[in-house]
Coordinates of C-alpha atoms in Angstrom, one line a residue:
X8 CA 80.4 -171.1 51.1
X9 CA 79.8 -169.3 54.0
X10 CA 76.6 -171.1 55.8
X11 CA 74.8 -167.8 55.9
X12 CA 75.3 -167.3 52.5
X13 CA 73.2 -170.9 51.9
X14 CA 70.3 -170.1 54.1
X15 CA 69.8 -166.7 52.2
X16 CA 69.7 -168.5 48.7
X17 CA 67.5 -171.0 50.4
X18 CA 64.9 -168.7 52.0
X19 CA 65.2 -166.3 48.6
X20 CA 64.1 -169.6 46.7
X21 CA 61.3 -170.8 49.3
X22 CA 60.0 -167.2 48.5
X23 CA 59.8 -167.3 45.0
X24 CA 58.4 -170.5 45.2
X25 CA 55.7 -169.9 47.6
X26 CA 55.0 -166.0 44.9
X27 CA 55.0 -168.7 42.4
X28 CA 52.7 -171.1 43.6
X29 CA 50.2 -168.1 45.1
X30 CA 50.2 -166.5 40.9
X31 CA 49.2 -169.8 40.2
X32 CA 46.3 -169.8 42.1
X33 CA 45.4 -166.7 41.8
X34 CA 45.6 -166.9 37.8
X35 CA 43.0 -170.6 38.0
X36 CA 40.6 -168.9 40.2
X37 CA 40.6 -165.7 37.3
X38 CA 40.1 -168.2 34.8
X39 CA 37.5 -170.1 36.7
X40 CA 35.6 -166.9 37.7
X41 CA 35.8 -166.1 33.6
X42 CA 34.7 -169.2 32.5
X43 CA 31.5 -169.2 35.1
X44 CA 30.4 -165.5 34.2
X45 CA 30.8 -167.1 30.1
X46 CA 28.7 -170.0 30.9
X47 CA 26.3 -167.5 33.5
X48 CA 25.9 -165.2 30.3
X49 CA 24.8 -167.9 27.9
X50 CA 22.5 -169.0 30.1
X51 CA 20.9 -166.0 30.5
X52 CA 20.7 -165.4 26.7
X53 CA 19.7 -168.5 26.4
X54 CA 16.4 -168.0 29.1
X55 CA 16.1 -164.5 27.6
X56 CA 15.4 -165.6 24.0
X57 CA 13.3 -168.4 25.1
X58 CA 11.1 -166.0 27.2
X59 CA 10.9 -164.0 23.5
X60 CA 9.8 -166.6 22.2
X61 CA 7.3 -167.8 24.7
X62 CA 5.8 -164.0 24.4
X63 CA 6.4 -164.5 20.4
X64 CA 4.4 -167.3 20.5
X65 CA 1.8 -165.8 23.1
X66 CA 1.0 -162.9 20.6
X67 CA 0.7 -165.0 17.2
X68 CA -1.9 -167.2 19.0
X69 CA -3.6 -165.0 20.3
X70 CA -3.9 -163.3 16.4
X71 CA -4.9 -166.6 15.1
X72 CA -8.0 -167.3 17.8
X73 CA -9.1 -163.9 17.5
X74 CA -11.8 -165.0 14.9
X75 CA -13.8 -161.3 14.6
X76 CA -10.4 -160.0 12.3
X77 CA -11.5 -163.0 10.1
X78 CA -14.9 -161.8 9.4
X79 CA -16.5 -158.8 7.6
X80 CA -18.8 -156.7 10.3
X81 CA -21.4 -157.0 7.6
X82 CA -21.2 -160.5 7.8
X83 CA -24.0 -162.4 9.5
X84 CA -21.3 -164.9 10.8
X85 CA -19.5 -161.8 12.7
X86 CA -22.8 -160.5 14.2
X87 CA -23.9 -164.2 15.3
X88 CA -20.1 -164.3 16.9
X89 CA -19.7 -161.0 18.5
X90 CA -23.4 -161.5 20.1
X91 CA -22.1 -164.7 21.4
X92 CA -19.1 -163.8 23.3
X93 CA -20.7 -160.1 24.5
X94 CA -23.0 -162.4 26.1
X95 CA -20.2 -164.5 27.4
X96 CA -18.3 -161.4 28.9
X97 CA -21.7 -160.0 30.4
X98 CA -22.9 -163.4 31.9
X99 CA -19.6 -164.6 33.2
X100 CA -18.5 -160.9 35.1
X101 CA -18.6 -160.0 38.2
X102 CA -21.2 -157.2 37.4
X103 CA -23.6 -160.1 36.8
X104 CA -22.5 -163.2 39.1
X105 CA -22.3 -161.4 42.3
X106 CA -25.6 -160.4 42.3
X107 CA -26.5 -163.5 41.2
X108 CA -25.0 -165.3 43.8
X109 CA -26.6 -162.8 46.9
X110 CA -29.9 -163.2 44.7
X111 CA -29.7 -166.7 45.3
X112 CA -28.0 -166.9 49.0
X113 CA -31.5 -163.9 49.7
X114 CA -33.6 -166.5 48.5
X115 CA -32.2 -169.6 50.8
X116 CA -34.6 -171.6 53.2
X117 CA -32.1 -173.3 55.0
X118 CA -29.0 -173.1 56.7
X119 CA -27.0 -175.4 54.8
X120 CA -27.7 -173.4 51.5
X121 CA -27.8 -169.8 53.2
X122 CA -23.8 -170.6 54.6
X123 CA -22.7 -172.5 50.8
X124 CA -24.1 -169.2 48.9
X125 CA -22.6 -166.9 51.9
X126 CA -19.0 -168.3 51.6
X127 CA -19.0 -168.8 47.8
X128 CA -19.8 -164.9 47.5
X129 CA -17.0 -164.3 50.3
X130 CA -14.9 -166.3 48.2
X131 CA -15.3 -164.2 45.0
X132 CA -14.6 -161.2 46.3
X133 CA -11.2 -162.6 47.5
X134 CA -10.3 -163.6 44.0
X135 CA -11.1 -160.4 42.7
X136 CA -8.9 -159.0 45.6
X137 CA -6.0 -161.1 44.6
X138 CA -7.0 -161.0 41.1
X139 CA -6.6 -157.0 41.1
X140 CA -3.4 -156.9 42.9
X141 CA -1.7 -159.2 40.3
X142 CA -2.5 -156.7 37.7
X143 CA -1.7 -154.3 39.4
X144 CA 1.7 -155.6 39.7
X145 CA 2.4 -157.4 36.1
X146 CA 0.7 -154.3 34.6
X147 CA 0.8 -156.0 31.6
X148 CA -0.9 -154.0 28.7
X149 CA -4.3 -155.6 26.8
X150 CA -3.5 -157.0 23.1
X151 CA -4.0 -153.6 20.2
X152 CA -7.5 -156.0 18.4
X153 CA -9.1 -154.6 22.4
X154 CA -8.3 -150.5 21.4
X155 CA -9.1 -151.0 18.0
X156 CA -12.7 -152.8 17.8
X157 CA -14.1 -152.1 21.9
X158 CA -14.5 -150.0 25.0
X159 CA -11.5 -150.4 27.2
X160 CA -12.6 -152.0 30.5
X161 CA -9.3 -151.4 32.0
X162 CA -6.0 -151.2 31.0
X163 CA -4.2 -154.5 32.1
X164 CA -4.2 -157.8 30.9
X165 CA -2.9 -160.3 33.3
X166 CA -4.6 -162.1 34.7
X167 CA -8.2 -162.4 32.8
X168 CA -10.7 -161.8 35.8
X169 CA -13.4 -163.7 33.5
X170 CA -11.1 -166.9 33.7
X171 CA -9.9 -166.0 37.0
X172 CA -13.6 -166.4 38.1
X173 CA -14.3 -169.2 36.0
X174 CA -11.6 -171.5 37.8
X175 CA -12.3 -170.0 41.3
X176 CA -16.3 -171.0 40.9
X177 CA -15.4 -174.3 38.9
X178 CA -13.4 -175.3 42.2
X179 CA -15.9 -174.8 44.5
X180 CA -18.8 -175.6 42.6
X181 CA -17.5 -178.6 40.7
X182 CA -16.3 -180.0 44.2
X183 CA -19.7 -180.0 45.6
X184 CA -20.9 -183.6 45.7
X185 CA -24.9 -182.2 45.9
X186 CA -24.5 -181.2 42.4
X187 CA -26.2 -183.2 39.5
X188 CA -23.9 -184.7 36.2
X189 CA -25.9 -182.0 34.2
X190 CA -24.6 -179.0 36.2
X191 CA -21.5 -180.0 36.1
X192 CA -21.7 -180.4 32.0
X193 CA -23.6 -176.8 31.6
X194 CA -20.9 -175.1 34.0
X195 CA -17.9 -176.7 32.1
X196 CA -19.4 -175.6 28.2
X197 CA -20.2 -171.7 30.6
X198 CA -16.4 -172.0 31.7
X199 CA -14.9 -172.7 28.2
X200 CA -17.1 -170.3 26.2
X201 CA -16.5 -167.2 28.6
X202 CA -12.8 -168.3 28.5
X203 CA -12.9 -168.8 24.7
X204 CA -14.5 -165.5 24.5
X205 CA -11.6 -162.9 26.0
X206 CA -9.3 -163.9 23.4
X207 CA -11.6 -164.2 20.5
X208 CA -13.1 -160.9 21.6
X209 CA -8.9 -159.4 21.4
X210 CA -9.8 -158.7 25.4
X211 CA -7.1 -161.1 26.3
X212 CA -3.9 -162.9 25.2
X213 CA -3.9 -166.4 25.5
X214 CA -1.5 -166.8 28.7
X215 CA -3.9 -164.2 30.4
X216 CA -7.0 -166.9 29.6
X217 CA -4.6 -170.2 31.2
X218 CA -2.7 -167.5 33.7
X219 CA -6.2 -166.4 34.9
X220 CA -7.8 -169.9 35.3
X221 CA -5.1 -171.2 37.0
X222 CA -4.9 -168.1 39.6
X223 CA -8.5 -168.6 40.2
X224 CA -8.4 -172.3 40.7
X225 CA -5.4 -171.5 43.5
X226 CA -7.6 -168.9 45.3
X227 CA -10.4 -171.4 45.3
X228 CA -7.8 -174.3 46.6
X229 CA -6.7 -171.6 49.3
X230 CA -10.1 -169.8 50.2
X231 CA -11.7 -173.3 50.6
X232 CA -8.9 -174.8 53.0
X233 CA -8.2 -171.8 55.2
X234 CA -10.8 -169.5 55.2
X235 CA -14.2 -171.4 54.5
X236 CA -16.5 -171.5 57.4
X237 CA -18.6 -174.2 58.8
X238 CA -22.1 -174.0 59.0
X239 CA -22.7 -173.4 62.6
X240 CA -20.6 -170.3 62.1
X241 CA -23.3 -169.1 60.6
X242 CA -26.1 -170.0 62.5
X243 CA -26.9 -166.9 64.1
X244 CA -26.5 -165.0 60.7
X245 CA -29.3 -167.5 59.1
X246 CA -31.7 -166.8 62.3
X247 CA -32.2 -163.0 61.8
X248 CA -32.5 -163.5 58.0
X249 CA -35.3 -165.9 58.4
X250 CA -36.6 -163.4 61.2
X251 CA -36.5 -160.8 59.1
X252 CA -37.5 -161.7 56.2
X253 CA -40.8 -163.4 57.6
X254 CA -41.3 -160.2 59.6
X255 CA -41.4 -158.5 55.8
X256 CA -43.7 -161.6 54.8
X257 CA -41.8 -162.6 52.2

């Protein structure tokens, strides 16, 4: 066989071997991609299934805790619970707590108290702003029981504003070493009662309340560490405040 033919056969053999190897690698790559896609799809289905189960559990827990559905509207127990929870809604709301904060601020007799309650007032506005933004982004509708029994405050449910407020105030007030043990117990009782009322009245889901409390606590931690102003920042303000109150004979 001529040498030229031998070389030609070797080249053809090498080309066939290279092409076969490339095809095998492509097939392996396709198989790996397909396997990854299948695993990814299974994980997505599992995650979606878990999320659906959590949402369903949240709805069931909320329905079971909405105690006002369990009693007739004519019963004394129904009216007692309704009155208690409505009072919690009023006293735990921004419409009540912000004016109370302002009243304590305006009755301050020393720089320390003035500075603390001014910071606390600013912290409440900070918490309200973050809460409103999250509500607008998440846009979760309130439970159906809210529409059936009570006038709607606003249409969005997550996070609970009352719970966020309790978490924020709790972090700041309880971390203050000047508070008495009785104050701590009173505030904890108030916070638990207010947060519970959100579900009992059908205003919120359980997850709204838990999430709201966590968000409020985080807001307080951020504000306390990043925006809380020292007493001397407000010294000039306090001096002017004292001058104004004295000029009015207060």
